[in-house]
Short mmCIF file of C-alpha atoms and ligand atoms in Angstrom, two decimals:
data_model
loop_
_atom_site.label_atom_id
_atom_site.label_comp_id
_atom_site.label_asym_id
_atom_site.label_seq_id
_atom_site.Cartn_x
_atom_site.Cartn_y
_atom_site.Cartn_z
CA MET A 911 0.03 0.11 -0.02
CA GLU A 912 1.60 3.04 -1.06
CA LYS A 913 1.13 5.67 1.79
CA TYR A 914 2.66 8.80 0.57
CA GLY A 915 4.68 9.39 3.93
CA TYR A 916 1.45 9.60 5.81
CA ARG A 917 1.11 7.52 9.09
CA PHE A 918 -2.29 6.53 10.16
CA SER A 919 -3.83 5.96 13.55
CA PHE A 920 -6.87 4.94 15.63
CA GLY A 921 -8.11 4.25 19.16
CA PRO A 922 -8.99 1.11 20.74
CA TRP A 923 -12.57 2.19 20.97
CA ASN A 924 -12.77 2.32 17.17
CA ILE A 925 -13.05 -1.52 17.36
CA HIS A 926 -16.29 -1.82 19.36
CA ALA A 927 -18.78 -4.03 20.38
CA GLY A 928 -21.68 -2.34 18.88
CA ALA A 929 -23.60 -1.20 22.04
CA ASP A 930 -25.65 2.18 21.82
CA PRO A 931 -27.90 4.15 24.22
CA PHE A 932 -30.88 1.80 23.14
CA GLY A 933 -29.14 -1.68 23.14
CA PRO A 934 -26.42 -3.89 24.25
CA GLU A 935 -23.30 -5.20 22.80
CA VAL A 936 -24.00 -6.95 19.56
CA ARG A 937 -20.29 -8.43 19.10
CA PRO A 938 -17.94 -9.71 21.46
CA SER A 939 -15.47 -7.24 22.78
CA LEU A 940 -11.75 -7.84 21.76
CA THR A 941 -9.12 -7.40 24.34
CA PHE A 942 -6.50 -4.58 23.91
CA ALA A 943 -3.78 -7.16 23.13
CA GLN A 944 -6.15 -8.52 20.17
CA LYS A 945 -6.61 -5.01 19.06
CA LEU A 946 -3.04 -4.31 18.86
CA SER A 947 -2.52 -7.26 16.86
CA LEU A 948 -4.92 -5.71 14.08
CA TYR A 949 -3.18 -2.44 13.53
CA LYS A 950 -0.25 -3.35 11.26
CA GLU A 951 -2.41 -5.62 9.15
CA LEU A 952 -4.92 -2.91 8.75
CA GLY A 953 -2.01 -0.67 7.72
CA PHE A 954 -1.86 1.68 10.69
CA ASP A 955 1.13 2.74 12.63
CA ALA A 956 0.09 4.44 15.91
CA VAL A 957 -2.47 4.01 18.66
CA GLN A 958 -4.44 6.93 20.28
CA PHE A 959 -5.13 6.24 24.01
CA HIS A 960 -7.80 7.46 26.61
CA ASP A 961 -5.73 7.35 29.81
CA ASP A 962 -7.62 4.20 31.12
CA ASP A 963 -7.16 2.39 27.62
CA ALA A 964 -3.44 2.44 28.49
CA VAL A 965 -4.03 1.85 32.29
CA PRO A 966 -7.38 0.30 33.20
CA ASP A 967 -8.60 1.25 36.73
CA LEU A 968 -6.27 4.14 37.11
CA ASN A 969 -8.29 5.75 39.93
CA ASP A 970 -7.50 2.69 42.09
CA LEU A 971 -3.65 2.97 41.54
CA ALA A 972 -1.06 5.10 43.05
CA PRO A 973 0.85 7.50 40.47
CA ALA A 974 4.22 5.28 40.51
CA GLN A 975 1.98 2.24 39.65
CA ILE A 976 0.26 4.16 36.98
CA ARG A 977 3.61 5.00 35.26
CA GLU A 978 4.83 1.43 35.72
CA ARG A 979 2.00 0.06 33.93
CA ALA A 980 2.34 2.57 31.31
CA ARG A 981 5.87 1.66 30.78
CA ALA A 982 4.53 -2.03 30.15
CA VAL A 983 2.20 -0.72 27.49
CA ARG A 984 5.16 0.83 25.74
CA ARG A 985 7.00 -2.45 25.48
CA GLN A 986 3.84 -3.83 24.01
CA LEU A 987 3.68 -1.26 21.57
CA GLN A 988 7.39 -1.67 20.57
CA ASP A 989 6.82 -5.55 20.14
CA HIS A 990 4.02 -4.71 17.53
CA GLY A 991 6.11 -2.11 15.83
CA LEU A 992 3.69 0.86 16.79
CA VAL A 993 4.02 4.12 18.52
CA ALA A 994 1.52 6.01 20.68
CA GLU A 995 0.12 9.27 19.13
CA PHE A 996 -1.44 10.72 22.17
CA VAL A 997 -3.11 10.23 25.49
CA ALA A 998 -6.60 11.93 26.53
CA PRO A 999 -7.90 11.98 29.85
CA ARG A 1000 -11.26 10.36 30.23
CA LEU A 1001 -13.04 13.06 32.01
CA TRP A 1002 -16.88 11.88 31.32
CA GLU A 1003 -17.44 8.61 32.96
CA HIS A 1004 -16.60 8.75 36.69
CA PRO A 1005 -19.55 10.10 39.12
CA MET A 1006 -17.27 13.01 39.84
CA THR A 1007 -17.42 14.51 36.42
CA ILE A 1008 -21.39 14.25 36.18
CA ASP A 1009 -21.62 18.07 36.17
CA GLY A 1010 -18.38 18.41 33.96
CA ALA A 1011 -14.90 18.25 35.17
CA TYR A 1012 -12.67 21.21 35.01
CA THR A 1013 -15.90 23.39 34.96
CA SER A 1014 -17.96 21.58 37.25
CA ASN A 1015 -19.77 23.52 40.19
CA ASP A 1016 -18.15 21.30 42.82
CA ALA A 1017 -14.73 22.16 43.62
CA LYS A 1018 -13.75 18.55 44.68
CA ALA A 1019 -14.93 17.55 41.20
CA ARG A 1020 -12.77 20.15 39.75
CA ALA A 1021 -9.74 18.97 41.91
CA TYR A 1022 -10.45 15.41 40.88
CA ALA A 1023 -10.46 16.31 36.91
CA ILE A 1024 -7.05 17.92 37.39
CA GLU A 1025 -5.57 15.04 39.19
CA ARG A 1026 -6.80 12.64 36.80
CA SER A 1027 -5.46 14.82 33.90
CA LYS A 1028 -1.91 14.90 35.67
CA ARG A 1029 -2.11 11.20 35.51
CA ALA A 1030 -2.92 11.15 31.82
CA ALA A 1031 0.19 13.27 31.37
CA ASP A 1032 2.42 11.00 33.25
CA ILE A 1033 1.21 8.14 30.88
CA ALA A 1034 1.91 10.37 27.77
CA GLN A 1035 5.25 10.79 29.04
CA GLU A 1036 5.98 7.06 29.57
CA LEU A 1037 4.32 6.35 26.29
CA ALA A 1038 6.84 8.90 24.64
CA CYS A 1039 4.31 10.59 22.83
CA GLY A 1040 4.37 14.01 24.43
CA LEU A 1041 0.68 14.93 23.31
CA MET A 1042 -2.42 15.12 25.16
CA VAL A 1043 -5.71 15.49 23.65
CA LEU A 1044 -8.58 17.17 25.38
CA TRP A 1045 -11.94 16.17 24.38
CA LEU A 1046 -13.86 18.35 26.72
CA ALA A 1047 -16.86 16.00 26.88
CA ARG A 1048 -18.84 17.52 29.76
CA GLU A 1049 -17.69 20.81 30.01
CA GLY A 1050 -20.90 22.84 29.01
CA THR A 1051 -24.56 22.72 30.21
CA TYR A 1052 -27.96 21.14 30.05
CA MET A 1053 -29.19 24.04 31.77
CA ARG A 1054 -27.80 27.37 30.44
CA GLU A 1055 -28.66 29.21 33.84
CA SER A 1056 -26.66 26.43 36.02
CA LYS A 1057 -23.37 27.79 35.01
CA ASP A 1058 -21.47 31.00 34.05
CA VAL A 1059 -19.85 31.02 30.50
CA GLY A 1060 -17.17 33.32 31.42
CA ARG A 1061 -16.22 31.68 34.65
CA ALA A 1062 -16.01 28.19 32.79
CA ALA A 1063 -13.66 29.83 30.03
CA HIS A 1064 -11.35 31.11 32.79
CA GLN A 1065 -11.73 27.51 34.46
CA LEU A 1066 -10.75 25.89 31.29
CA LEU A 1067 -7.89 28.21 30.72
CA ALA A 1068 -6.69 27.75 34.44
CA ALA A 1069 -7.07 23.72 33.72
CA VAL A 1070 -4.67 23.92 30.54
CA ASN A 1071 -2.15 26.27 32.28
CA THR A 1072 -1.85 23.78 35.26
CA LEU A 1073 -1.06 20.94 32.99
CA LEU A 1074 1.56 23.03 31.15
CA THR A 1075 3.27 23.73 34.39
CA TYR A 1076 3.01 20.18 35.65
CA ASP A 1077 4.68 19.02 32.71
CA LYS A 1078 7.14 21.28 30.90
CA GLU A 1079 7.44 19.18 27.71
CA ILE A 1080 3.74 18.20 27.22
CA ARG A 1081 1.81 19.58 24.13
CA ILE A 1082 -2.01 19.86 24.38
CA ALA A 1083 -4.46 19.36 21.58
CA ILE A 1084 -8.02 20.40 22.25
CA GLU A 1085 -10.57 18.62 20.38
CA PRO A 1086 -13.84 20.94 19.86
CA LYS A 1087 -17.36 19.44 19.79
CA PRO A 1088 -20.66 21.48 19.90
CA ASN A 1089 -22.83 19.10 21.52
CA GLU A 1090 -23.37 15.45 22.76
CA PRO A 1091 -23.13 14.70 25.57
CA MET A 1092 -23.80 18.15 26.58
CA ASP A 1093 -26.60 20.34 25.04
CA LEU A 1094 -24.33 23.11 24.73
CA ALA A 1095 -20.68 22.62 24.92
CA TYR A 1096 -18.29 25.59 25.88
CA ILE A 1097 -15.55 24.51 23.34
CA PRO A 1098 -17.56 23.95 20.06
CA THR A 1099 -15.33 24.99 17.23
CA MET A 1100 -11.83 25.32 16.02
CA GLY A 1101 -12.00 29.04 16.67
CA HIS A 1102 -12.87 28.68 20.52
CA ALA A 1103 -10.12 25.91 20.77
CA LEU A 1104 -7.57 28.18 19.21
CA ALA A 1105 -8.65 31.32 21.18
CA LEU A 1106 -8.30 29.42 24.29
CA GLY A 1107 -4.92 28.27 23.28
CA PHE A 1108 -3.56 31.54 22.42
CA GLN A 1109 -4.46 32.71 26.01
CA ALA A 1110 -2.50 30.14 27.61
CA ASP A 1111 0.73 30.62 29.46
CA ASP A 1112 2.76 28.89 26.87
CA PRO A 1113 0.66 29.20 23.62
CA LYS A 1114 3.44 27.32 21.72
CA ARG A 1115 2.18 24.04 23.31
CA VAL A 1116 -1.31 24.24 22.90
CA GLY A 1117 -3.04 23.12 19.46
CA VAL A 1118 -5.99 21.49 18.10
CA LEU A 1119 -7.48 18.39 17.10
CA MET A 1120 -10.09 18.50 14.11
CA GLU A 1121 -12.86 15.85 13.96
CA SER A 1122 -14.80 15.93 10.77
CA ALA A 1123 -18.05 14.81 12.39
CA HIS A 1124 -17.75 17.49 15.16
CA SER A 1125 -17.38 20.36 12.39
CA ILE A 1126 -20.41 19.11 10.63
CA LEU A 1127 -22.29 19.11 13.98
CA ALA A 1128 -21.29 22.72 14.52
CA GLY A 1129 -22.71 23.47 10.98
CA LEU A 1130 -19.11 24.02 9.55
CA ASP A 1131 -17.07 22.78 6.87
CA PRO A 1132 -14.20 20.41 8.19
CA ALA A 1133 -11.85 21.54 5.25
CA ASP A 1134 -12.06 25.03 6.46
CA GLU A 1135 -11.59 24.25 10.05
CA ILE A 1136 -8.32 22.19 9.04
CA GLY A 1137 -7.33 24.99 6.80
CA PHE A 1138 -7.74 27.61 9.49
CA ALA A 1139 -5.86 25.72 12.17
CA MET A 1140 -3.08 25.08 9.72
CA ALA A 1141 -2.83 28.56 8.78
CA PHE A 1142 -1.37 29.08 12.39
CA GLY A 1143 0.38 25.98 12.66
CA LYS A 1144 -1.91 24.71 15.08
CA LEU A 1145 -3.24 21.35 13.71
CA TRP A 1146 -1.60 18.73 15.56
CA SER A 1147 -4.13 15.62 14.95
CA VAL A 1148 -7.23 14.78 13.25
CA HIS A 1149 -10.20 12.72 13.59
CA LEU A 1150 -11.07 12.03 10.10
CA ASN A 1151 -14.76 10.53 9.69
CA ASP A 1152 -18.14 11.52 8.41
CA GLN A 1153 -21.61 12.52 9.51
CA ASN A 1154 -24.95 12.61 8.01
CA GLY A 1155 -26.45 15.77 8.94
CA LEU A 1156 -27.27 17.35 12.51
CA LYS A 1157 -27.96 14.18 14.62
CA PHE A 1158 -26.13 11.78 16.79
CA ASP A 1159 -22.27 11.63 16.41
CA GLN A 1160 -22.02 9.07 14.01
CA ASP A 1161 -18.36 8.37 13.26
CA ARG A 1162 -19.17 7.05 9.84
CA SER A 1163 -16.30 5.82 7.87
CA PHE A 1164 -14.37 8.50 6.25
CA GLY A 1165 -16.06 9.84 2.87
CA ALA A 1166 -18.95 7.34 3.34
CA VAL A 1167 -21.60 10.22 3.33
CA ASP A 1168 -20.02 13.15 1.30
CA LEU A 1169 -17.19 12.26 -0.91
CA ARG A 1170 -16.39 15.80 -2.02
CA ARG A 1171 -16.20 17.13 1.61
CA ALA A 1172 -13.84 14.25 2.25
CA PHE A 1173 -11.79 15.16 -0.79
CA ASN A 1174 -11.55 18.84 0.48
CA GLN A 1175 -10.20 17.63 3.80
CA VAL A 1176 -7.40 15.72 2.22
CA ARG A 1177 -6.75 18.30 -0.24
CA VAL A 1178 -6.05 20.92 2.43
CA LEU A 1179 -4.11 18.45 4.61
CA ASP A 1180 -2.03 17.29 1.64
CA ALA A 1181 -1.48 20.97 0.32
CA ASN A 1182 -0.30 22.01 3.84
CA ARG A 1183 1.98 18.86 3.96
CA PHE A 1184 0.23 17.35 6.96
CA TRP A 1185 2.39 14.17 6.66
CA GLU A 1186 5.39 16.03 8.03
CA ILE A 1187 3.35 17.35 10.91
CA GLY A 1188 1.02 14.70 12.37
CA ILE A 1189 -0.63 11.40 12.06
CA VAL A 1190 -3.74 10.90 10.22
CA GLY A 1191 -6.31 9.46 12.86
CA LEU A 1192 -9.58 8.00 11.86
CA ASP A 1193 -12.17 8.25 14.53
CA VAL A 1194 -14.60 5.92 12.83
CA LYS A 1195 -17.02 3.16 14.31
CA ALA A 1196 -18.32 0.03 12.61
CA ILE A 1197 -22.30 0.34 12.18
CA ARG A 1198 -24.13 -1.73 14.51
CA THR A 1199 -25.22 -4.35 12.06
CA GLN A 1200 -21.81 -5.17 11.22
CA PRO A 1201 -21.04 -9.02 12.12
CA ALA A 1202 -18.27 -9.63 14.39
CA GLU A 1203 -15.86 -11.16 12.11
CA LEU A 1204 -16.27 -8.08 9.70
CA ALA A 1205 -15.99 -5.48 12.15
CA THR A 1206 -12.78 -3.74 11.07
CA LYS A 1207 -13.93 -2.94 7.61
CA HIS A 1208 -14.56 0.59 8.45
CA LEU A 1209 -10.97 1.19 9.24
CA ARG A 1210 -9.84 -0.45 5.91
CA ASN A 1211 -12.43 1.68 3.98
CA SER A 1212 -11.29 5.02 5.76
CA ILE A 1213 -7.60 4.41 5.29
CA GLN A 1214 -8.15 3.56 1.58
CA MET A 1215 -10.44 6.38 1.24
CA PHE A 1216 -7.68 8.78 2.54
CA LEU A 1217 -5.32 7.50 0.21
CA ARG A 1218 -7.16 7.37 -2.82
CA LEU A 1219 -8.27 10.98 -2.17
CA VAL A 1220 -4.66 11.82 -1.84
CA GLU A 1221 -4.27 10.46 -5.48
CA LEU A 1222 -7.14 12.37 -6.84
CA SER A 1223 -5.96 15.61 -5.06
CA ARG A 1224 -2.44 15.42 -6.58
CA SER A 1225 -3.73 14.45 -10.06
CA LEU A 1226 -5.97 17.55 -10.36
CA ASP A 1227 -5.10 19.69 -13.22
CA HIS A 1228 -3.67 22.42 -11.40
CA GLN A 1229 -2.97 24.58 -14.41
CA THR A 1230 -6.53 24.55 -15.67
CA ILE A 1231 -7.98 25.17 -12.39
CA GLN A 1232 -5.81 28.40 -12.07
CA GLN A 1233 -7.25 29.45 -15.58
CA LEU A 1234 -10.72 28.76 -14.47
CA ILE A 1235 -10.09 30.95 -11.35
CA ALA A 1236 -8.59 33.80 -13.35
CA ALA A 1237 -11.70 33.69 -15.70
CA ARG A 1238 -14.03 33.61 -12.68
CA ASP A 1239 -15.56 30.44 -14.35
CA TYR A 1240 -16.31 28.74 -11.03
CA GLU A 1241 -19.18 26.62 -12.70
CA GLU A 1242 -16.50 24.98 -15.08
CA LEU A 1243 -14.29 24.55 -12.04
CA ASP A 1244 -17.31 22.72 -10.17
CA TRP A 1245 -17.66 20.32 -13.26
CA LEU A 1246 -13.80 19.72 -13.25
CA ILE A 1247 -13.76 18.79 -9.62
CA LEU A 1248 -16.93 16.51 -9.86
CA SER A 1249 -15.64 14.88 -13.14
CA HIS A 1250 -12.25 14.32 -11.42
CA LEU A 1251 -14.17 12.72 -8.48
CA MET A 1252 -16.45 10.53 -10.82
CA GLY A 1253 -12.98 9.31 -12.72
CA LYS A 1254 -14.02 11.48 -15.71
C1 LIG B 407 -16.13 11.89 21.17
C2 LIG B 407 -14.77 11.71 20.54
C3 LIG B 407 -13.84 10.89 21.32
C4 LIG B 407 -12.56 11.66 21.34
C5 LIG B 407 -11.67 10.81 22.19
O1 LIG B 407 -17.13 12.40 20.26
O2 LIG B 407 -14.70 12.04 19.12
O3 LIG B 407 -13.52 9.96 20.67
O4 LIG B 407 -11.95 11.94 20.32
O5 LIG B 407 -12.00 11.01 23.75
MN1 LIG B 408 -12.85 12.25 18.30
#
């Protein structure tokens, strides 16, 4: 498989047993070790982690034990020829995060969230990836009057600064999402995430992760979200996938819903040489109907889609495109792009 210098990643949650809010698991769960053995054969190079994907039950362990277990995971990765891309603190399942983590109205809960995030930083250090992703799952409201947005913004900034001070090397990539699980999230778009990062004590170490489905849920174009962040050197990771309109977060295979929208994401990433900057993460899930033994095809489809779109992006007739732009003949440009996507 020609990979054009790109490396690819996914998280253990991207091979999942098919449970949804209305029904239980429909496929057997694979162990972490079983999942690891699938990465290379599917063409992937790196693993994305939640803190407890790497160290299960970390709330019951002392910091030194957590580091020791993370070191064992690093050896496991090395045995498979894999690296870790990032570690994300899971700040949405524990009872202490019911009302939010860094923005909870309960000071004890906020303290819990900071401590948990420090442990995630320790794990990132032991896995030698140096990158933490913050998906701020429960930072927002169901009831707008229950919190103060300005105070929440400062609490989020303080949390980022605390982590930058705790670990002098770590870089933080904020992953915006406008809703789900919250009705209204405090960091819904790339612009919000970038603004927060630029206010941080060490702005050089704060960037963003763009997830296609999240941008679409915010009513935005993922390619423009990518391009905006890349204009400032801030796009450090992506969660490419697809999303059919404004409904629950679907994590469909990349390009499965809107081929042109996927094409434009690849076009912008490739034009800005993303292969030299980061790893292409695919935050995709197999649909619930997929039989157990066939439940990795969404990953195969997504990686193949990305690579075929790189080919299409590079084989565009750039000279003709420039002429059409100069003539302001955007209808002909439209036709050129559509014809190219249809293979002429
Ligand atoms: C949630 C989401 C998560 C994060 C990682 O919508 O995308 O997978 O990316 O915690
Ligand atoms: Mn994601």
